Amino acid sequence: MSRKLIIDPVSKIEGHGKVVVMMDDNNQVTDAKLHVVEFRGFEKFIQGHPYWEAPMLLQRICGICFVSHHLCGAKALDDMVGVGYSTGTPMLPTPEKVRRLAHYAQQLQSHVTAYFYCIVPDMLFGMDAAPQQRNVVGLVEADPELVKRVVALRKWGQEGIKSVLGKRMHGINSIPGGVNQNLSQEARDRLVNGEDGLISLDQVIDYAQDGLKVFKDFHDKNRAEVDAFAEVPALNMCLVDEKGNVDYYHGKMRIIDKDKNIIEELDYHDYLDYFSEATEEWSYMKFPFLKAHGREAGSVRVGPLARVNVTKSYDDSCPLAKAALEEFHDYTKGKANDMTLHTNWARAIEILHSAEQMKVLLNDPDLQKEDLILTPVDNAWTGEGVGVVEAPRGTLLHHYRANKEGNITFANLVVATTQNNTVMNRTVRSVADSYLGGKEQAEITEGLMNAIEVGIRAYDPCLSCATHAMGQMPLVVKVLGADGKMIDEKYRCAS
Amino acid sequence: MTVKITIDGQEVNARAGDNIVDVAAQNGVYIPTLCYTRGKPCLGTCRTCSVKVNGSVMAACTIPVREGMEIDVNGDEITDMRKALVELLFAEGNHNCPSCEKSGRCELQATGYEVKMMVSRFPYRFTPHPVDHASRSIWLERDRCIFCQRCVDFVRDKETNQKIFSINGRGTYARIEIDVELANKMPADQVREAAELCPVGCIIDKTQGYDVPIGKRKFEVKSIRERALGGGHR
Ligand code: SF4
Ligand code: SF4
Ligand SMILES: [Fe+2]
């Protein structure tokens, strides 16, 4: 008799997911499917609105990576009005650097939140610990000093965002062709020197290394488990600069294989020529893949793990992150790393990388210069634009078209979580396999639920935005027989 | 000629013929307005300035003061009535402040804050209002029009004095129209002025958007109340 296990979050919030595990008569896992409800309404909603509202409205998709959405939209608008990368126009230095600063600040803030609030508790207390302990509340009890530093780091990141966008969340800075303000000297000094209740840049660099220490410690003690947990193949993709290293704001899309061969490299304006999206009746979320390589072989991983796999080295101006990256690369001896839990290692490296990149920018006088906007010449309007950035969770794409009056007629967004859809499914399947494969009694244990949660969380998918505060995904697990009758059922609530 | 009136029980002197909004402001009492602009003829369309005059509800911008008038501005009932009027304006249009270019400079939004509106008590109507973006430098975002008629009366073709904006249809079918030909003749500074004049984000200058950073926008620097009480042109 074949069975189906259904793991379904009970939460009613947007962006929830559910897991179904299929088993055959020989107690083998035949498939595992992660369902993510994706809210696509924004793409419709923006149609008919003035083009310039797109980055303002669409950033509301997310309460965490809104700067990425804002910038992605802004880059698309630069194209549209005729001063963007598609027209071969280089950005002015000040607006580009201001945009970058906000983006790095957000990455710092987002990674710190995901890593310390959700992932570290799993590492510190172990996957089998009670859910009540495996969250940030448990962390406060176990290591109050660490939590204090984490909170301070987050706050500093938010201050960085606010200094540029005017608000901690969903502010506005980028406008077609540039930005509406630079980083004031005053704001710059506050971020560098700190003030009452705000740490200094030196402290930021110090605290930003905590994540790596926690990971290393955890890894040293649990090497076998960590490395064996859901090692799943995928191509790796991110935006790269001319040297072939990650650029979170702009670059070419590079895709590498296990041996780090470049198998595709493209100008993201041509993404439609390279990517196709598969749909499945069981999932609302699409499955993008590289046309030339097919649905299975051509699906990519994006996000921290993909970026550190693609990148050869960080710039010398980021020495601490650079050293950390070298160590990471050494671990897999030059091959791409497919170990899902190493995503958290990569995330810890990127926390440090964001901090060091911000340090470089905060010491750059260009940020206080006044040349903020490129005004398009007459008839420069192209009516179409594509923007891509490396959001904390991976490559994010916005593509818009507008008519000659300036109304948006088309919008397509490809978010990182969608890019990761296939590899997330592989992860869930791998986890299910190791817990259930070959067992007579396919029992849904606490351990299985935890492991699935940990596997999904490594990608920090947008569905986890909603559960960040809880530090735990609410789950309900059901086992159904082939006849549709329930065999077993297990609930886990959010609190 | 000077007359004596009372505002919320306080006796004040005023110049006969001045309207209640101005007199109240001179005496430090703020009455929200959305169609009225000091120094311009009164339109009396929005009713946001409703007060009680000798017990009857009237639009303060339309009423010249007269000897002995008793005016209730901040009584509970009339205060809530004004709030309801603002809520109705939100319920009638489709307002999405976070992405609206006018945000931070919008009189409706600022007034919403002043009357302490959190959400409309009336059901939102979600009426579709087709936009009109045909003119060269003006977005006409009909979703946000409150039919104050400022543009209708005060924005005119420089040469012919013809109206550029008009209201077409009645009641729920009313909509603001723009004469694209005349609009395309508007010089840049007149476009800017029209966009400024519109209390909401219905008339938007296509050439300049989101240029003022959050925190430095008009009503963030100085509230609509302070501006109203400060005298002079708002
Ligand atoms: S017009 Fe004013 S109230 Fe309406 S959406 Fe724009 S800012 Fe908000
Ligand atoms: S377009 Fe603006 S100024 Fe004209 S009536 Fe509507 S709200 Fe008033
Ligand atoms: Fe997100």
PDB file of C-alpha atoms in Angstrom, chain A residues 4-11 13-22 31-39 280-287 417-418 420-422 424-426 428-429 452 456 461-464 473-476 478 480:
ATOM      1  CA  LYS A   4       1.317   9.957   1.582  1.00  0.00           C
ATOM      2  CA  LEU A   5       2.647  12.018   4.467  1.00  0.00           C
ATOM      3  CA  ILE A   6       1.369  15.556   4.552  1.00  0.00           C
ATOM      4  CA  ILE A   7       3.106  18.131   6.651  1.00  0.00           C
ATOM      5  CA  ASP A   8       1.080  21.279   6.690  1.00  0.00           C
ATOM      6  CA  PRO A   9       1.620  24.467   8.622  1.00  0.00           C
ATOM      7  CA  VAL A  10      -1.486  25.461  10.486  1.00  0.00           C
ATOM      8  CA  SER A  11      -0.648  29.100  10.346  1.00  0.00           C
ATOM      9  CA  ILE A  13      -0.471  33.811   7.337  1.00  0.00           C
ATOM     10  CA  GLU A  14       0.576  34.460   3.758  1.00  0.00           C
ATOM     11  CA  GLY A  15       3.473  32.509   2.415  1.00  0.00           C
ATOM     12  CA  HIS A  16       3.012  29.270   4.258  1.00  0.00           C
ATOM     13  CA  GLY A  17       4.092  25.896   2.979  1.00  0.00           C
ATOM     14  CA  LYS A  18       3.189  22.270   3.286  1.00  0.00           C
ATOM     15  CA  VAL A  19       5.120  19.094   2.729  1.00  0.00           C
ATOM     16  CA  VAL A  20       3.861  15.875   1.169  1.00  0.00           C
ATOM     17  CA  VAL A  21       5.989  12.774   1.224  1.00  0.00           C
ATOM     18  CA  MET A  22       5.105   9.909  -1.092  1.00  0.00           C
ATOM     19  CA  ASP A  31       8.977  11.760  -3.941  1.00  0.00           C
ATOM     20  CA  ALA A  32       8.643  14.750  -1.667  1.00  0.00           C
ATOM     21  CA  LYS A  33       6.902  17.948  -2.502  1.00  0.00           C
ATOM     22  CA  LEU A  34       7.117  21.277  -0.824  1.00  0.00           C
ATOM     23  CA  HIS A  35       4.110  23.464  -1.494  1.00  0.00           C
ATOM     24  CA  VAL A  36       4.651  27.134  -1.064  1.00  0.00           C
ATOM     25  CA  VAL A  37       1.775  29.497  -1.448  1.00  0.00           C
ATOM     26  CA  GLU A  38       3.090  32.421  -3.340  1.00  0.00           C
ATOM     27  CA  PHE A  39       1.214  35.660  -3.502  1.00  0.00           C
ATOM     28  CA  GLU A 280       3.161  21.760 -11.483  1.00  0.00           C
ATOM     29  CA  GLU A 281      -0.490  21.351 -10.712  1.00  0.00           C
ATOM     30  CA  TRP A 282       0.357  20.667  -7.073  1.00  0.00           C
ATOM     31  CA  SER A 283       2.297  23.871  -6.510  1.00  0.00           C
ATOM     32  CA  TYR A 284       1.475  27.537  -6.879  1.00  0.00           C
ATOM     33  CA  MET A 285       5.131  28.304  -7.196  1.00  0.00           C
ATOM     34  CA  LYS A 286       6.880  27.900 -10.513  1.00  0.00           C
ATOM     35  CA  PHE A 287      10.062  25.956 -11.150  1.00  0.00           C
ATOM     36  CA  THR A 417      12.549  31.427  -3.217  1.00  0.00           C
ATOM     37  CA  THR A 418      11.136  30.523  -6.626  1.00  0.00           C
ATOM     38  CA  ASN A 420      15.312  27.687  -5.134  1.00  0.00           C
ATOM     39  CA  ASN A 421      12.081  25.764  -5.514  1.00  0.00           C
ATOM     40  CA  THR A 422      13.596  22.650  -7.045  1.00  0.00           C
ATOM     41  CA  MET A 424      14.344  23.000  -1.713  1.00  0.00           C
ATOM     42  CA  ASN A 425      12.239  20.085  -2.874  1.00  0.00           C
ATOM     43  CA  ARG A 426      15.378  17.998  -3.212  1.00  0.00           C
ATOM     44  CA  VAL A 428      12.995  17.924   1.742  1.00  0.00           C
ATOM     45  CA  ARG A 429      13.141  14.669  -0.112  1.00  0.00           C
ATOM     46  CA  ILE A 452      12.352  19.222   7.583  1.00  0.00           C
ATOM     47  CA  ILE A 456      13.724  24.493   4.653  1.00  0.00           C
ATOM     48  CA  PRO A 461      12.603  31.170   2.102  1.00  0.00           C
ATOM     49  CA  CYS A 462      10.131  33.994   2.096  1.00  0.00           C
ATOM     50  CA  LEU A 463       7.612  31.751   3.812  1.00  0.00           C
ATOM     51  CA  SER A 464       9.839  31.950   6.838  1.00  0.00           C
ATOM     52  CA  MET A 473       7.350  26.858  11.684  1.00  0.00           C
ATOM     53  CA  PRO A 474       3.941  25.682  12.752  1.00  0.00           C
ATOM     54  CA  LEU A 475       3.379  22.266  11.270  1.00  0.00           C
ATOM     55  CA  VAL A 476       0.758  19.607  11.017  1.00  0.00           C
ATOM     56  CA  LYS A 478      -0.639  13.774   8.221  1.00  0.00           C
ATOM     57  CA  LEU A 480      -2.640   9.184   4.409  1.00  0.00           C
TER      58      LEU A 480
END
